[in-house]
Short mmCIF file of C-alpha atoms and ligand atoms in Angstrom, two decimals:
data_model
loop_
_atom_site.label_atom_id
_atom_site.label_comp_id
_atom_site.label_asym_id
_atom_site.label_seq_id
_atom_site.Cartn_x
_atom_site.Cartn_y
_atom_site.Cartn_z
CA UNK A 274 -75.67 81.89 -202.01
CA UNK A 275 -75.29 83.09 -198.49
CA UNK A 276 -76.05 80.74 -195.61
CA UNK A 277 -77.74 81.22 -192.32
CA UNK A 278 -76.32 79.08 -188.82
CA UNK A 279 -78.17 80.85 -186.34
CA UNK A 280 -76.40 80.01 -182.91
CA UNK A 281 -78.41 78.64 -180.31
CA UNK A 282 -76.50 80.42 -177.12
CA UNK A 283 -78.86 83.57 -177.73
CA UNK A 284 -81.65 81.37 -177.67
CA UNK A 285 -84.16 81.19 -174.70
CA UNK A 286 -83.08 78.01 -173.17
CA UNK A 287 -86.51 77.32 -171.76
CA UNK A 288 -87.81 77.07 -174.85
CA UNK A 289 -85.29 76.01 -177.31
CA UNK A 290 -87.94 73.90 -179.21
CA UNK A 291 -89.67 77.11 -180.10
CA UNK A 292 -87.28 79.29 -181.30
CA UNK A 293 -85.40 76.10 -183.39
CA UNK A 294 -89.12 75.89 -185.02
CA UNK A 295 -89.27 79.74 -185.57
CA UNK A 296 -85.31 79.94 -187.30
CA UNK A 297 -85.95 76.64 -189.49
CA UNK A 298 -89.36 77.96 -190.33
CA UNK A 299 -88.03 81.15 -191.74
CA UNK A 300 -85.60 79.54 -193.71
CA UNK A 301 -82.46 79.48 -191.73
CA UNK A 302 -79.46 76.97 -193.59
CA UNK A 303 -78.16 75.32 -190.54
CA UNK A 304 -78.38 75.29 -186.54
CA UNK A 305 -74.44 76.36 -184.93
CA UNK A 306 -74.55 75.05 -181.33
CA UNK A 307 -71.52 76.12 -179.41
CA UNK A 308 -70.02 73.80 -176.51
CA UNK A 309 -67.52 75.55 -174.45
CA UNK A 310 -65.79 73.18 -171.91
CA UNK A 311 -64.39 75.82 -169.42
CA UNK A 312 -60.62 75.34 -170.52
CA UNK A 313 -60.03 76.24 -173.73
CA UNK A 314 -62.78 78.85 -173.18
CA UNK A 315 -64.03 80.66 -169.99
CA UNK A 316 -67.20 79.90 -170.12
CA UNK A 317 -69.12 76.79 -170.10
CA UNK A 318 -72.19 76.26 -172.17
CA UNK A 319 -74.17 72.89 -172.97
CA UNK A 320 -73.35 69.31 -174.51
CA UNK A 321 -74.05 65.88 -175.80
CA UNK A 322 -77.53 65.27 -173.95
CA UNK A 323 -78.93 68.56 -174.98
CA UNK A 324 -77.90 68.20 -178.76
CA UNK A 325 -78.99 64.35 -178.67
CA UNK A 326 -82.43 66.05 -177.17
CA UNK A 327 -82.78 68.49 -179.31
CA UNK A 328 -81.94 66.48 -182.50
CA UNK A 329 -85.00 64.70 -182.12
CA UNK A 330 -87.68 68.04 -182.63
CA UNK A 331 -85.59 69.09 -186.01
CA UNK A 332 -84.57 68.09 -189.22
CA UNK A 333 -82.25 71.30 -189.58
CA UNK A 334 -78.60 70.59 -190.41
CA UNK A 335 -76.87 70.67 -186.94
CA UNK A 336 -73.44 72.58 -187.08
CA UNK A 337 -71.44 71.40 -183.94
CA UNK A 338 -68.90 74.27 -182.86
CA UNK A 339 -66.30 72.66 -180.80
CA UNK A 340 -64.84 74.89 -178.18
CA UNK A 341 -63.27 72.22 -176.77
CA UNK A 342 -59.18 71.22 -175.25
CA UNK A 343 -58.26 67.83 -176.87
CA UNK A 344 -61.70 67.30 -179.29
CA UNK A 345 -60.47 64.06 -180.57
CA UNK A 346 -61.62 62.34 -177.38
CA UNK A 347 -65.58 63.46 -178.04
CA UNK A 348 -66.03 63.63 -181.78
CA UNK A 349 -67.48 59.89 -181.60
CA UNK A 350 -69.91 60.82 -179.38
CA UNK A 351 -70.73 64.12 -181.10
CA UNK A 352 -71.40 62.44 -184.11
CA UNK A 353 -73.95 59.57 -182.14
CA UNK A 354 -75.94 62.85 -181.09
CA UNK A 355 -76.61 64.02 -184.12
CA UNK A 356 -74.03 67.03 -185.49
CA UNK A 357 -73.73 66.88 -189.14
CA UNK A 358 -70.72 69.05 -188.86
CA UNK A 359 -68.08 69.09 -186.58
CA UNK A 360 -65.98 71.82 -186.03
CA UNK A 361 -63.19 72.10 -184.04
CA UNK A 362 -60.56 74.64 -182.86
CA UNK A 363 -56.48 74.52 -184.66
CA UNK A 364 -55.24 76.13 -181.32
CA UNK A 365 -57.00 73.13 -179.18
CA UNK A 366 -55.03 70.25 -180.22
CA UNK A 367 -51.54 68.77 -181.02
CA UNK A 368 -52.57 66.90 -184.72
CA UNK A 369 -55.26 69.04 -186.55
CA UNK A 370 -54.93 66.32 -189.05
CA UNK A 371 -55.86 63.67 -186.79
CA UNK A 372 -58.71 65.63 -185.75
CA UNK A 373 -59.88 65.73 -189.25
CA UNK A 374 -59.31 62.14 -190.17
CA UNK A 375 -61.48 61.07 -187.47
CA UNK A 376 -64.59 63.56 -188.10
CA UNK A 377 -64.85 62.18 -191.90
CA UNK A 378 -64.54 58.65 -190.96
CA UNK A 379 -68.12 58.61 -189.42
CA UNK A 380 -69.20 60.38 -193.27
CA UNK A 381 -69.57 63.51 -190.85
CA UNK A 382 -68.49 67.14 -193.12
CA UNK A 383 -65.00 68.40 -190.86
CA UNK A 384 -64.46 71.91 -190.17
CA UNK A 385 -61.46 73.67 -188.65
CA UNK A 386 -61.56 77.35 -186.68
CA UNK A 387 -58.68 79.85 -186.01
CA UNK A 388 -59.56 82.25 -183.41
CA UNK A 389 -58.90 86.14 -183.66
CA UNK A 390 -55.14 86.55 -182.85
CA UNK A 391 -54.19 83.27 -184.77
CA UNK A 392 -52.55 83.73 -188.22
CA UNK A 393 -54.49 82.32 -191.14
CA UNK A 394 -51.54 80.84 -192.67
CA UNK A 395 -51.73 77.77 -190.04
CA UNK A 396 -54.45 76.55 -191.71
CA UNK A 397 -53.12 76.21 -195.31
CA UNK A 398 -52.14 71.91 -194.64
CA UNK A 399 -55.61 71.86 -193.84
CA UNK A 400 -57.56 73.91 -196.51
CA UNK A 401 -57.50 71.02 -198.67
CA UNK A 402 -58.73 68.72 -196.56
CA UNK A 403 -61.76 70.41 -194.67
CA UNK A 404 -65.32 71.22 -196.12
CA UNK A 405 -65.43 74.29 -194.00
CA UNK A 406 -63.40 77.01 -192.49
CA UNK A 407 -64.16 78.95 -189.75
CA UNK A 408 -62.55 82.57 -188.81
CA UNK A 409 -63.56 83.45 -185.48
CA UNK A 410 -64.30 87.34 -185.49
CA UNK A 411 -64.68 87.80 -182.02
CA UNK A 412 -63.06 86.21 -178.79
CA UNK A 413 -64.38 82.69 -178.63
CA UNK A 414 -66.54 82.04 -175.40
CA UNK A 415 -69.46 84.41 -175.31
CA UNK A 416 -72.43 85.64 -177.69
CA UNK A 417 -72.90 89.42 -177.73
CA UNK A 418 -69.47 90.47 -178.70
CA UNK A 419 -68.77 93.34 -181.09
CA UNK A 420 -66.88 92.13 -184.61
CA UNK A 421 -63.62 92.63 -184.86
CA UNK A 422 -63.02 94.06 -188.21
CA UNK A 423 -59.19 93.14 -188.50
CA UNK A 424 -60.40 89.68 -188.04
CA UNK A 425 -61.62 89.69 -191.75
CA UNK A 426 -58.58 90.20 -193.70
CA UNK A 427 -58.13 86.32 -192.64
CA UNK A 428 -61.10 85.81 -194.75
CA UNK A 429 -59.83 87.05 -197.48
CA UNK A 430 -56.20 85.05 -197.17
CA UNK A 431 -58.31 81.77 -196.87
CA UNK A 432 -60.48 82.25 -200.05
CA UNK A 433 -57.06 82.82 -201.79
CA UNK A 434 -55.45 80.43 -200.66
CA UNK A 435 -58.47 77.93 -201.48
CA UNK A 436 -58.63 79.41 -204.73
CA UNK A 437 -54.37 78.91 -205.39
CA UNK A 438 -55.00 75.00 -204.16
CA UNK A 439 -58.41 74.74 -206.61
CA UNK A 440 -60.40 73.59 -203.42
CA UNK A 441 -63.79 75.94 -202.42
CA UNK A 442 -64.36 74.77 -198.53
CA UNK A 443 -67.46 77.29 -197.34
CA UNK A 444 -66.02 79.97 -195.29
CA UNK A 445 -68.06 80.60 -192.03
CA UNK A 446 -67.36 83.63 -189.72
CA UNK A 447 -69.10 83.43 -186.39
CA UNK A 448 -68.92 86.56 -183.61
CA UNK A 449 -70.73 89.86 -183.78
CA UNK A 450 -72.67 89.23 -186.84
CA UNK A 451 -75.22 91.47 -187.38
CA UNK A 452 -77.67 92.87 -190.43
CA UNK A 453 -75.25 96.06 -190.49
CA UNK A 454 -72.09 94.40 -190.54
CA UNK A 455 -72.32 91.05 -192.66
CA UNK A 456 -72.01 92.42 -196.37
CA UNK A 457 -67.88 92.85 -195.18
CA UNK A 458 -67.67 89.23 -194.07
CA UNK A 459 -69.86 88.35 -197.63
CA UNK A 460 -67.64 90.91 -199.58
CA UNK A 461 -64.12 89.16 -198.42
CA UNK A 462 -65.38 85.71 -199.38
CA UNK A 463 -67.54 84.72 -196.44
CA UNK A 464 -70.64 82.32 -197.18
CA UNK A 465 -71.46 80.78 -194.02
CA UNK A 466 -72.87 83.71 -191.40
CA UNK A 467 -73.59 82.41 -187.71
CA UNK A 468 -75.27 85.21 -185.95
CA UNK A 469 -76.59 84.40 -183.05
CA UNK A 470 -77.73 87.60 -180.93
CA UNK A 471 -78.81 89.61 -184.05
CA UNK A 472 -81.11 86.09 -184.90
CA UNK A 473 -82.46 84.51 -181.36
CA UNK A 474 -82.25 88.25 -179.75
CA UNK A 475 -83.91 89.88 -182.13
CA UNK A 476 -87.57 91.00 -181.64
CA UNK A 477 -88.79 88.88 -184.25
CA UNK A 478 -87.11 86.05 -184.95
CA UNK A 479 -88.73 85.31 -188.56
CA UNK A 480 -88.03 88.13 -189.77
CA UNK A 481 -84.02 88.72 -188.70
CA UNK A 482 -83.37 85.48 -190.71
CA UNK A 483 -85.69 86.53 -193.49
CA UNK A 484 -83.31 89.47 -193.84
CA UNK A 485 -80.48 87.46 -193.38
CA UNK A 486 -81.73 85.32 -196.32
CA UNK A 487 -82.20 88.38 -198.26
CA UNK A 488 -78.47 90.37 -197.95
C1 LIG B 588 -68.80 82.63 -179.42
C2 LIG B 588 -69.63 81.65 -180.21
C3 LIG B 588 -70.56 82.29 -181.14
C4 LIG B 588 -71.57 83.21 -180.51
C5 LIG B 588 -72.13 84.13 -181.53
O1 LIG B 588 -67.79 81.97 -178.77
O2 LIG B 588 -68.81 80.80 -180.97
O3 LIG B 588 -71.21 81.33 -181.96
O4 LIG B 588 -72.61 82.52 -179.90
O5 LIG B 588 -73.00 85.02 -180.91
P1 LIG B 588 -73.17 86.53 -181.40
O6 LIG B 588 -73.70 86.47 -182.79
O7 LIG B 588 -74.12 87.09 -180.41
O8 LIG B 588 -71.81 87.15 -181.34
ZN1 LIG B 589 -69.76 79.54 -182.51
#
């Protein structure tokens, strides 16, 4: 079973409450709400007091996408506002491990991302130990990329190597997702999509994750 973590950047952020409603609504698995500090990404989008805020209007399962240097200093606070899972980034931090260790110890599901040039065989001490995985298919810092297809090939390595080690983490890919494109993220061994402009900057909001749903 495919899910559905719509991400909140393509949103209209003067009226998050609305389009939250619209996604859970239709159906949508999760909420993936990217914070970019400015460092280990160049761009800078929200954090802890509009999750906290926003975690108040919705039930939905909030799916925290860390685009943070050094996450071990905030995932305390991440967890007080609400994120359900944490994910962070392997090429943000000196102990991935650590990282880890401290997301489950609040009972909080731990998820670790690779971003496009990074080899997927970095993450095999972790595959184990995570309950998701996240393959970055486009340049982390900004919505409205284009997929990189060569980017899914990692996919496939991680569901192998999950399979060798008798562990099934959900696989998530997150950049450039779109109607057209997800069955080769799906067909690889996906089963997490975020899409965020094909969901929140789509005409009809409903209906994109309907489809979704329906692939
Ligand atoms: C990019 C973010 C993505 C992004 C996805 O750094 O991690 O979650 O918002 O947006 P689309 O689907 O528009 O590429
Ligand atoms: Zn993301």
């Amino acid at each position: 079973m495919i899910k559905l973590s719509p991400s909140l950047l393509a949103a209209d952020f003067s009226n998050l409450k609305n389009d939250i409603e619209k996604a859970e609504c239709a159906g949508c698995d999760m909420l993936h709400l990217d914070v970019m500090d400015g460092a280990f990404v160049p761009n800078i989008s929200f954090g802890m007091p509009v999750i906290s805020s926003l975690k108040k209007i919705s039930n939905i399962v909030f799916d925290v996408h860390l685009m943070i240097n050094d996450p071990i200093r905030y995932i305390e606070d991440f967890v007080k506002c609400g994120a359900d899972i944490i994910t962070f980034h392997y090429e943000s931090c000196d102990d991935p491990l650590a990282v880890i260790e401290k997301i489950k110890s609040f009972g909080v599901k731990a998820a670790i991302s690779i971003k496009p040039k990074t080899d997927a065989s970095v993450l095999e001490p972790f595959i184990d130990k995570v309950d998701m995985v996240l393959v970055m298919t486009v340049e982390p810092g900004f919505g409205g990329q284009k997929l990189i297809p060569e980017t899914l090939d990692k996919v496939a390595k991680i569901a192998e190597t999950a399979k060798e080690k008798g562990v099934c983490p959900d696989i998530q890919v997150d950049g450039g997702i779109t109607l057209e494109n997800a069955h080769l993220a799906v067909e690889k061994g996906a089963n997490v999509l975020v899409a965020g402009s094909a969901v929140f900057g789509a005409s009809d909001i409903s209906e994109a994750v309907r489809k979704f749903k329906s692939l």
